Coordinates of C-alpha atoms and ligand atoms in Angstrom, one line a residue:
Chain A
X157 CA 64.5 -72.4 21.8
X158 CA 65.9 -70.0 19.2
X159 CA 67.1 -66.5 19.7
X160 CA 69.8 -64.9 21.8
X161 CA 70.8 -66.5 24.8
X162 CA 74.7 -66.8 26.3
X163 CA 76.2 -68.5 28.9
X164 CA 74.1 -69.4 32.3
X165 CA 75.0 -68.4 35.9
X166 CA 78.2 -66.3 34.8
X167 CA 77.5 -62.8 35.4
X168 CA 79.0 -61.0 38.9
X169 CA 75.9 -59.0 38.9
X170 CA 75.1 -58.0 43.0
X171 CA 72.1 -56.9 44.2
X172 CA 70.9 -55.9 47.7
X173 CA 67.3 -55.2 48.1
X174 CA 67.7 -53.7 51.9
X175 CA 69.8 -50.6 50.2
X176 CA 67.1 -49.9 47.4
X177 CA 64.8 -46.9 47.8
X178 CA 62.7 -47.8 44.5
X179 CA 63.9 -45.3 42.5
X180 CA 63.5 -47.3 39.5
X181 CA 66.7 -46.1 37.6
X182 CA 68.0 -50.0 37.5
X183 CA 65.1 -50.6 35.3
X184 CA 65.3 -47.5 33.3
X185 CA 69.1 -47.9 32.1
X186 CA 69.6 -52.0 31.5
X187 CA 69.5 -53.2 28.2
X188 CA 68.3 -56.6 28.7
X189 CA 65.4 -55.6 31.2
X190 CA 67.4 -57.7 33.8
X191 CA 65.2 -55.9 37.0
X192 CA 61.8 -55.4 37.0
X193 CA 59.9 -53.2 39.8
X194 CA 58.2 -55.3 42.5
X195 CA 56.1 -53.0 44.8
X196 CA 58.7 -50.8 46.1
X197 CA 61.9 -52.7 45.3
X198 CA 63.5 -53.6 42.5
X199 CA 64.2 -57.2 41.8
X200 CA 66.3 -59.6 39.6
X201 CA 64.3 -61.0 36.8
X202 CA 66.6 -62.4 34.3
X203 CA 70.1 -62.6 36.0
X204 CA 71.5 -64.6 33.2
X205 CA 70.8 -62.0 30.4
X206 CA 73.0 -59.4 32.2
X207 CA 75.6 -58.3 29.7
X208 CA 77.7 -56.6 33.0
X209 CA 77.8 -53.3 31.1
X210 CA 77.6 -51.3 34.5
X211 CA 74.7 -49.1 33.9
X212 CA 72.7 -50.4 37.1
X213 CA 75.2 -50.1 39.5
X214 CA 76.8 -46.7 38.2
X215 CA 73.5 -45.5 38.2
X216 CA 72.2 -46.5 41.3
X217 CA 72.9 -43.7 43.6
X218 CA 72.3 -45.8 46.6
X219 CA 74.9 -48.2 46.0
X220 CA 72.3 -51.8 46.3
X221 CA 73.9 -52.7 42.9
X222 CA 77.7 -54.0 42.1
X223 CA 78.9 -55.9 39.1
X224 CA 82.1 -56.4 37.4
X225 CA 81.5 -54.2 34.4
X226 CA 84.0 -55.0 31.0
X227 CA 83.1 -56.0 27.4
X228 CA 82.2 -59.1 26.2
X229 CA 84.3 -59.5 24.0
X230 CA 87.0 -62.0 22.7
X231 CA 89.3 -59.8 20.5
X232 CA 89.5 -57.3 23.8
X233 CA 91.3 -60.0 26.0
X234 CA 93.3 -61.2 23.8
X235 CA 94.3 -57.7 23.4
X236 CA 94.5 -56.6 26.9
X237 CA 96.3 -60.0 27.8
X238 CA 99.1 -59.7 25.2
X239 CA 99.6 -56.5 26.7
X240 CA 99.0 -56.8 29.8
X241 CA 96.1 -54.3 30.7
X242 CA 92.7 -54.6 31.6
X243 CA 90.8 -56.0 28.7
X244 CA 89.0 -53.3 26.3
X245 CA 87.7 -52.5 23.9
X246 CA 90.4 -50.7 21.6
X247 CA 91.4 -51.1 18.1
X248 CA 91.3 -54.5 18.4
X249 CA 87.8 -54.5 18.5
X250 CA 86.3 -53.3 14.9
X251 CA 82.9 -52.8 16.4
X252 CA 83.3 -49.6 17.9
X253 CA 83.9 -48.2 14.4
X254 CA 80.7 -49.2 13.0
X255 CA 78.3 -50.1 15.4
X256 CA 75.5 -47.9 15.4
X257 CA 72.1 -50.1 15.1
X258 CA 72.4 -48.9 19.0
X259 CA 74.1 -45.7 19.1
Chain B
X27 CA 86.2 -33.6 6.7
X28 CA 83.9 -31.0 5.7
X29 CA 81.1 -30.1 8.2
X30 CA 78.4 -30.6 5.2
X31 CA 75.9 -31.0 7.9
X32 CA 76.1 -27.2 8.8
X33 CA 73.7 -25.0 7.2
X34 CA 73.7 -21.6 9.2
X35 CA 74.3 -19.8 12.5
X36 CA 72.3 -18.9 15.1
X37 CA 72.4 -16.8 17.8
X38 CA 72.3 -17.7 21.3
X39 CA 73.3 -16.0 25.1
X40 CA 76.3 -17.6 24.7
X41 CA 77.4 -16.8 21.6
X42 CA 76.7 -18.5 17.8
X43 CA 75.9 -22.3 17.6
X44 CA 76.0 -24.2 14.3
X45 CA 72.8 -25.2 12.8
X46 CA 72.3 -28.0 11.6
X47 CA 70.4 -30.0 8.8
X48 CA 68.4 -33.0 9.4
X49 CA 68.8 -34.2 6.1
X50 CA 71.4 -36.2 5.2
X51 CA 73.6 -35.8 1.6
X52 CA 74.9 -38.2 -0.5
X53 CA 78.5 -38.0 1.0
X54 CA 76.7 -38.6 4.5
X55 CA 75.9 -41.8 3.2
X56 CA 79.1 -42.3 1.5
X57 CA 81.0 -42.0 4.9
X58 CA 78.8 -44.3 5.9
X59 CA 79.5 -46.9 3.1
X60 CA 83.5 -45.8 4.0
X61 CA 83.1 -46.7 7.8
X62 CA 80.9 -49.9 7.2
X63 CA 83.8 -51.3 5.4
X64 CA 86.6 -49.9 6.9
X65 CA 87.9 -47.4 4.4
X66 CA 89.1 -44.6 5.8
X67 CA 88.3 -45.1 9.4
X68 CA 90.3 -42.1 10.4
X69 CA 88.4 -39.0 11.3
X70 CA 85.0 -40.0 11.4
X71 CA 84.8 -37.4 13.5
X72 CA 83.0 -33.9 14.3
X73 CA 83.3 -30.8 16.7
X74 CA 82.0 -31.8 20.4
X75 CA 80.3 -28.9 20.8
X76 CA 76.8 -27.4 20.6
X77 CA 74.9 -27.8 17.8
X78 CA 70.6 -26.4 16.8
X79 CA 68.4 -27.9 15.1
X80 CA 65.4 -26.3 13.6
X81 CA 66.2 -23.0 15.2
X82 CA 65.4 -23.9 19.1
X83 CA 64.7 -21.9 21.8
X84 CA 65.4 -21.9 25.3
X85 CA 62.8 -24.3 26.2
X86 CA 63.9 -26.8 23.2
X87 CA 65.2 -30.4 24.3
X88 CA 68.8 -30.9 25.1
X89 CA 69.7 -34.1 23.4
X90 CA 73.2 -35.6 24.0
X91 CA 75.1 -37.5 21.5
X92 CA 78.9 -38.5 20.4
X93 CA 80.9 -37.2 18.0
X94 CA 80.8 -40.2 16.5
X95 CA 79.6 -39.3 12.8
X96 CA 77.7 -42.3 12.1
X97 CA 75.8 -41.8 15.8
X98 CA 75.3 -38.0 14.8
X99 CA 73.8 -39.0 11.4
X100 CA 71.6 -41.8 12.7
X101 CA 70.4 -39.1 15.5
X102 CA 69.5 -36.1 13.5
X103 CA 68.1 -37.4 10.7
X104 CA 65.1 -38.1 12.9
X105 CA 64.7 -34.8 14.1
X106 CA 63.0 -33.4 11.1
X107 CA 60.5 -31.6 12.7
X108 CA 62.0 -31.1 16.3
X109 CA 63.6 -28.1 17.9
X110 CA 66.3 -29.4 20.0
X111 CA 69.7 -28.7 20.9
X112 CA 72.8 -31.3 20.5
X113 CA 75.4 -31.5 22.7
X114 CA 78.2 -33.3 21.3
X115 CA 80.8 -35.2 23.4
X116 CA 84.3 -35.6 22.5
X117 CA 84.3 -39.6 22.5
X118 CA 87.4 -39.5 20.5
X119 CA 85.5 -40.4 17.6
X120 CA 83.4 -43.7 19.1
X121 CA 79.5 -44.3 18.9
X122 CA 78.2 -44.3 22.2
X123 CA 78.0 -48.0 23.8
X124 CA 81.5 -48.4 23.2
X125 CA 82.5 -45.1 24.3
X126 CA 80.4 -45.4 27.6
X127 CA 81.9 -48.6 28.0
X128 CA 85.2 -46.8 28.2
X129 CA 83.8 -44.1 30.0
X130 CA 84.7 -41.2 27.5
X131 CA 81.2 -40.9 27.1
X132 CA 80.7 -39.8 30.5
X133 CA 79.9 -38.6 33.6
X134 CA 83.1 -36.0 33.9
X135 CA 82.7 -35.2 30.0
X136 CA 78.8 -34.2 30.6
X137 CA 80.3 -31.8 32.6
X138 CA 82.8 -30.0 31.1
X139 CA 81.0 -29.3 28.3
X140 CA 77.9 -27.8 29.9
X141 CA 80.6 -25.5 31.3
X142 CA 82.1 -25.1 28.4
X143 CA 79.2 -24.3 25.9
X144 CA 77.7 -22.3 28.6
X145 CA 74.6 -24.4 28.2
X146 CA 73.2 -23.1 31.1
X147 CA 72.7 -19.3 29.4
X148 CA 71.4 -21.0 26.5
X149 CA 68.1 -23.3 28.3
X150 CA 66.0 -22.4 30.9
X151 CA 65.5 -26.1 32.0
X152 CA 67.8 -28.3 33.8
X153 CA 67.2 -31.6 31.9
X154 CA 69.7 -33.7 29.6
X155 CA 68.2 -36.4 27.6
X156 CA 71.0 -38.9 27.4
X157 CA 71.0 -42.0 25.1
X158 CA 70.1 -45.0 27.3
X159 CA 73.1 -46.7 25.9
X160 CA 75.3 -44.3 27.5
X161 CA 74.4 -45.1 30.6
X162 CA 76.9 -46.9 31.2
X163 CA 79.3 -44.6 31.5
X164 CA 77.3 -42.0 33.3
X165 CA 75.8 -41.5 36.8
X166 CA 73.2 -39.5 36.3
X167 CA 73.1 -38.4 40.4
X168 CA 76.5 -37.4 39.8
X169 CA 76.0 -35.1 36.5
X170 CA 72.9 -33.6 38.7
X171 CA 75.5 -33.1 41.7
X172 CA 77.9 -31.0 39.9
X173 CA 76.2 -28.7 37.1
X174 CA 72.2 -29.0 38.1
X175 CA 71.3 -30.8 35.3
X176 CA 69.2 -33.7 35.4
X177 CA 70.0 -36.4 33.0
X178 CA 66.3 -38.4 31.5
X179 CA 67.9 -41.7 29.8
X180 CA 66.2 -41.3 26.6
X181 CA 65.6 -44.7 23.7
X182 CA 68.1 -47.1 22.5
X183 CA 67.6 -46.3 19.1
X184 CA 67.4 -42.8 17.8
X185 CA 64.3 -43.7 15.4
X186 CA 62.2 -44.0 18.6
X187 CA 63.1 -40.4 19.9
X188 CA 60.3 -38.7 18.6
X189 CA 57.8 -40.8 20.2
X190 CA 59.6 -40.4 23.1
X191 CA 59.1 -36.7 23.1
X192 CA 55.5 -37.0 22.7
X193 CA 55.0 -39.4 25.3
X194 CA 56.6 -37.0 27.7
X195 CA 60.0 -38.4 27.6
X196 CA 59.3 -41.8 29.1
X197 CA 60.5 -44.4 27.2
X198 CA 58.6 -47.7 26.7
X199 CA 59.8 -51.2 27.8
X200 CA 60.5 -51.8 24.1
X201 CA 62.4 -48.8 23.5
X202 CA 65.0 -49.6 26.5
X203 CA 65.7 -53.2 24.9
X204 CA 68.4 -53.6 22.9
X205 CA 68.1 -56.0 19.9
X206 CA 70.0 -57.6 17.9
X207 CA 68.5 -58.4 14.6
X208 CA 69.2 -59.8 11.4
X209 CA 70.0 -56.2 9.8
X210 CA 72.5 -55.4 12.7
X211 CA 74.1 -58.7 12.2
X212 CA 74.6 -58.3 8.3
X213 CA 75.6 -54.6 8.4
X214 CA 78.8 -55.9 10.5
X215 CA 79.6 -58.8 8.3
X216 CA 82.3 -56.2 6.1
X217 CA 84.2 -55.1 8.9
X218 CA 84.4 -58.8 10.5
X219 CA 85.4 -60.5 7.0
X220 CA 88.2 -57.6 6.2
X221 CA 89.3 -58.0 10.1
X222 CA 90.3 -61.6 9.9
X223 CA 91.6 -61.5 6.0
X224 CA 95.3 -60.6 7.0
X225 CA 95.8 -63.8 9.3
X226 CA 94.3 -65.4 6.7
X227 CA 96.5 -64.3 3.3
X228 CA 99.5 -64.8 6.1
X229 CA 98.4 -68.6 6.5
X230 CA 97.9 -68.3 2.2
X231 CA 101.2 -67.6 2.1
X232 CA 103.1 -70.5 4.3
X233 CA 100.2 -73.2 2.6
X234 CA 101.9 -71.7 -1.0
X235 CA 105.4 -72.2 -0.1
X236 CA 105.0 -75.7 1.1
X237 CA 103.0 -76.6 -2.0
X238 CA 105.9 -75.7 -3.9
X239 CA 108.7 -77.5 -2.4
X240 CA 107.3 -80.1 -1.6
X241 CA 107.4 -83.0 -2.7
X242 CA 110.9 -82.9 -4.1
X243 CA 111.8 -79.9 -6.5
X244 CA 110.2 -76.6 -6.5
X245 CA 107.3 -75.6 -9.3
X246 CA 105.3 -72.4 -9.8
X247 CA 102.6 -75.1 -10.9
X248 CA 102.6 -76.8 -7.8
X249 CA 102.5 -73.5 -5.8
X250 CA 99.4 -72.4 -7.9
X251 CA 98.0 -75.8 -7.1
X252 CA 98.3 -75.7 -3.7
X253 CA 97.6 -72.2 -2.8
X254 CA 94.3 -72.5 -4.7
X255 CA 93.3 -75.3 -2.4
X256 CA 94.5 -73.6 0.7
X257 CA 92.5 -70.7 -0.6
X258 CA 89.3 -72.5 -1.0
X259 CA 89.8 -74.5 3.0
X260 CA 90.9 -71.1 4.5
X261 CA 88.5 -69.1 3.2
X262 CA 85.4 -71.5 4.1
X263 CA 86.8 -71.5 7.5
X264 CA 86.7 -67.8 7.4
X265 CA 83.5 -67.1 6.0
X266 CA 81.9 -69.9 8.1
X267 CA 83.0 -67.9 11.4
X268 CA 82.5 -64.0 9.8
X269 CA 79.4 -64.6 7.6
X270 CA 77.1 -68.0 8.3
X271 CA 77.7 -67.4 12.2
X272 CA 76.4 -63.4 11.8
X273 CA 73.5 -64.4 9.7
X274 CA 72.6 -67.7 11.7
X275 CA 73.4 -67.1 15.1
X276 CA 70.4 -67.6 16.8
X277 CA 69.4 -70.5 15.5
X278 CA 72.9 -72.5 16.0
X279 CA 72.4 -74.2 18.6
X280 CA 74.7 -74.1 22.1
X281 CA 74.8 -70.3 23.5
X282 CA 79.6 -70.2 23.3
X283 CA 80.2 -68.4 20.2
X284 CA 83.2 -70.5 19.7
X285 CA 81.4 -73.4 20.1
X286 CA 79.1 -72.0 17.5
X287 CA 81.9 -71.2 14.8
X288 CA 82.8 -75.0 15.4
X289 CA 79.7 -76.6 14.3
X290 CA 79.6 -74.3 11.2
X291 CA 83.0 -75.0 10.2
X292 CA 83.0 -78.4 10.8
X293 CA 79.6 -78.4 8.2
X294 CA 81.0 -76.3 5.6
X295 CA 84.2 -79.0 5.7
X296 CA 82.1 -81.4 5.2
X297 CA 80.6 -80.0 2.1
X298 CA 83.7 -79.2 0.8
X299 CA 85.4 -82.3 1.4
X300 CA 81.9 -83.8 -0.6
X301 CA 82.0 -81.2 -3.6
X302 CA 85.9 -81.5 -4.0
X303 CA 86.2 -85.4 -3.6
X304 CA 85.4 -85.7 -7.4
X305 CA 87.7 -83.3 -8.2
X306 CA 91.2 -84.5 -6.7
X307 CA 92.2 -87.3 -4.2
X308 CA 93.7 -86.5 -1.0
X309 CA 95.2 -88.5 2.0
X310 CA 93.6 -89.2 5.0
X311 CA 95.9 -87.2 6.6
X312 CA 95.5 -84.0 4.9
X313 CA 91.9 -84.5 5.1
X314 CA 92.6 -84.0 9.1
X315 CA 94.6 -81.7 8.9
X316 CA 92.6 -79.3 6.8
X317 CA 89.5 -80.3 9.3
X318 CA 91.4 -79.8 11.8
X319 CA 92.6 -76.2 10.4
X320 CA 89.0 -75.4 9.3
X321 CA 87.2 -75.8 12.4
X322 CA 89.6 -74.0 14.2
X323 CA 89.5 -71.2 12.1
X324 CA 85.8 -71.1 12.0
X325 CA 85.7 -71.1 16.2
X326 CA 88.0 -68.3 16.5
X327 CA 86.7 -65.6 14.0
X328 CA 83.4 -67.1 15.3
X329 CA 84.4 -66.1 18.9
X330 CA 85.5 -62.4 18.2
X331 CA 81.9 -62.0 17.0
X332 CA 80.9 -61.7 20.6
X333 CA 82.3 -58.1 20.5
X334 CA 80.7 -57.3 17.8
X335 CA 77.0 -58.8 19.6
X336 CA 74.8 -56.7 21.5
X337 CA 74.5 -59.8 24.5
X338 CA 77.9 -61.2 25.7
X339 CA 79.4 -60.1 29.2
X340 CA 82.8 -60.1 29.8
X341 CA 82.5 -63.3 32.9
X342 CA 80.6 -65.2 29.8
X343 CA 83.6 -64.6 27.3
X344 CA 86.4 -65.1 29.6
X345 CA 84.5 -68.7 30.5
X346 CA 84.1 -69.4 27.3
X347 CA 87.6 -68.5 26.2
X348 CA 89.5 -70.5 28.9
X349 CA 88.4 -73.3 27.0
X350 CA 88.1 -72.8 23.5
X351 CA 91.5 -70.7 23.0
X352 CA 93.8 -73.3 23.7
X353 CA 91.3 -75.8 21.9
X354 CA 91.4 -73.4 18.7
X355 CA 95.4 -72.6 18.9
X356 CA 96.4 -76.6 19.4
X357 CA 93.7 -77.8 16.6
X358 CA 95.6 -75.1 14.0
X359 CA 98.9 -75.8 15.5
X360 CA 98.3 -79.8 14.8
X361 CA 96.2 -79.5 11.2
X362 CA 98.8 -77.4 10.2
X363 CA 101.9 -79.9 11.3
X364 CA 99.1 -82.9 9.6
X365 CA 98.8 -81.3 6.4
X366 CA 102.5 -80.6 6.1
X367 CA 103.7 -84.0 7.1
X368 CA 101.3 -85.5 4.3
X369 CA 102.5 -82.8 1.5
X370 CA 106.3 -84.6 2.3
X371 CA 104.8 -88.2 2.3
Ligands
LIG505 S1 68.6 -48.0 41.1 FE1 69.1 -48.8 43.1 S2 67.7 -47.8 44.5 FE2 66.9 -47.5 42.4 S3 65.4 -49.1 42.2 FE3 67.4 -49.9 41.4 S4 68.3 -50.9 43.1 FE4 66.7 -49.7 43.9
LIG506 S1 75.1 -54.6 34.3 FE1 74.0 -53.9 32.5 S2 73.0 -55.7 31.7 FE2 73.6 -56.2 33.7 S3 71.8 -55.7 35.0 FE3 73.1 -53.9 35.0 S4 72.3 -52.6 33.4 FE4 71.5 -54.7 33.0

């Protein structure tokens, strides 16, 4: 019941198992071990712990893998709203100044 | 800022490359202390450029990092007894995640500086061992494509490199996860507390006027009064969302953070409305307006933590935010008018 878990069946996060190879990258590059290796494919294990940071599909030279990549974070809208750009993660965002436990 | 870290020259093909120490000083741990808590921010910065360790060869690993100080510390501080070779990328100045999430740390930065440093002349291998949190902002097919150089996504955390290296640079399960543990959350309590301050000495400051005038004539004993006990509401509210939701977070129940921020401002009101209720009497209606302005408080510095977390997504925030936003501006907005119409009364 405890631990770190965020909002359910919100993540854009595409996959299309007829355009992977099984090259494995997918699993090699996500954070949350959201694919796992089935035989020769990859598949979906845990959609809902995809943070859409990107790293599958960018890294996925055979295109089976789209998502909308952005931060997660609130302080970015708000940002990128009152200015009206793409949310991000500058200045207004005091993690990327510190964070490091994963850097 | 003064390249401490430097400790020699060495010779290469193409040309001298800094050497570095793995050890770190006292000011490396300063800067730190500096960035933790926002002092300075400016210029926590180094050189992107090429940088040995332990006198490599050209067989040594190629390990690719930020120039990011904090990253650059964290990284070579665990190389004590490897031979590698950093390349450092001009990420403005950002650690890694973030700056892959911008894409400074990237594909197209990769490779101008293997052109640049000539890495090439310097390594007989083709291989890059990129930080798994940059991936992000690299294609590895694409950094192959255009300079040769295969990328190897290496561990999350720098501590795990060297048992990456042995294992033949394969990275366990556990090493590509990235956690999120009680440390990480109280290491970033500073910089969320100091963050949120301002909006809250600005809200100090309107709660101190309105003490004073009112009701009837002005008094600098009434403004002391009633900024002390806008201080004590304000800050709760602020420490609820910035400190209790860091160090409890996964153990308050309901995954929105704003949600989250609620429940713990809406407890510590309720022990402050118990531990003040001896001390002075109050009207109903200040009592909801200052729960009103406490909650709200609580949920939005609560919410901006999900930056700050290693497990948000941007569709999960944005969901979240449709909601909660206008909940948290209107429960301010109305606490705020609450508390001022019973000041009058
Ligand atoms: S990266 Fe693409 S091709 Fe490779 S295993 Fe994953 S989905 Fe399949
Ligand atoms: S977007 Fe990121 S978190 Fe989501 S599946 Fe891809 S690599 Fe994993």
């Amino acid at each position: 019941m405890f631990g770190h878990h965020y909002l359910k069946n919100t993540t854009t996060l595409q996959y299309d198992p007829k355009k992977c190879t099984g090259c494995m990258m997918c699993t090699l590059v996500c954070p949350h071990a959201v694919f796992r290796m089935e035989g020769k494919k990859a598949m979906i294990q845990a959609k809902d712990a995809c943070i859409e940071c990107g790293a599958c599909a960018l890294n996925c030279a055979y295109g089976a893998i789209t998502v909308r990549s952005g931060v997660g974070c609130s302080a970015g809208i708000i940002k990128g709203y009152l200015s009206g750009q793409e949310p991000t993660c500058d200045c207004a965002c005091p993690a990327e100044k510190k964070k490091s436990s994963c850097c | 800022m003064a390249e401490t870290y430097i400790v020699n020259t060495q010779e290469t093909p193409a040309g001298i490359v800094p050497q570095i120490t793995t050890d770190l000083r006292m000011s490396d741990y300063e800067g730190t202390f500096k960035a933790r808590f926002n002092i300075s921010r400016m210029d926590y910065k180094l050189a992107p450029r090429l940088y040995a360790v332990n006198q490599p060869d050209a067989n040594s690993v190629v390990l690719v990092s930020a120039n990011y100080k904090m990253s650059f510390d964290y990284l070579r501080k665990e190389l004590k007894k490897i031979k590698a070779w950093i390349l450092v990328l001009d990420t403005k100045g950002i650690n890694v995640w973030c700056a892959a999430g911008k894409g400074t740390f990237g594909t197209q930065e990769i490779i101008r500086r293997i052109q640049e440093t000539r890495l090439a002349q310097i390594v007989k291998h083709r291989r890059l061992i990129v930080p798994q949190l940059g991936a992000p902002g690299v294609a590895a097919h694409e950094v192959k494509k255009a300079s040769g150089f295969s990328v190897t996504y290496g561990p999350v955390r720098a501590q795990d490199l060297p048992a990456f290296l042995r294992a033949g640079m394969k990275t366990t399960e556990a090493m590509r996860r990235v956690q999120f543990t009680l440390f990480d959350r109280m290491v970033l309590i500073p910089v969320e507390v100091i963050g949120h301050l301002k909006y809250v000495l600005w809200g100090l400051v309107y709660f101190a006027l309105v003490s004073g005038f009112a009701p009837g004539v002005f008094s600098w004993e009434k403004v002391l009064f009633g900024s002390s006990i806008a201080a004590v509401f304000l800050f709760s509210g602020l420490i609820a969302g910035t400190v209790l939701l860091p160090v409890l977070l996964p153990f308050i129940p309901g995954p929105a953070f704003a949600w989250k921020g609620a429940l713990l401002g809406l407890g510590v009101f309720a022990l402050l409305q118990w531990l003040l209720a001896g001390i002075f009497t109050s009207t109903m209606l200040s009592i909801l307006g200052w729960a009103l302005i406490v909650v709200s408080l609580a949920s939005f510095s609560g919410m901006n933590f999900t930056g700050t977390s290693t497990y948000t997504s941007l569709s999960g925030v944005l969901k979240e935010m449709k909601i909660a936003l206008p909940l948290q501006i209107g429960g301010f907005s109305l606490g705020v008018i609450l508390w001022t119409i019973s000041s009058f009364i």
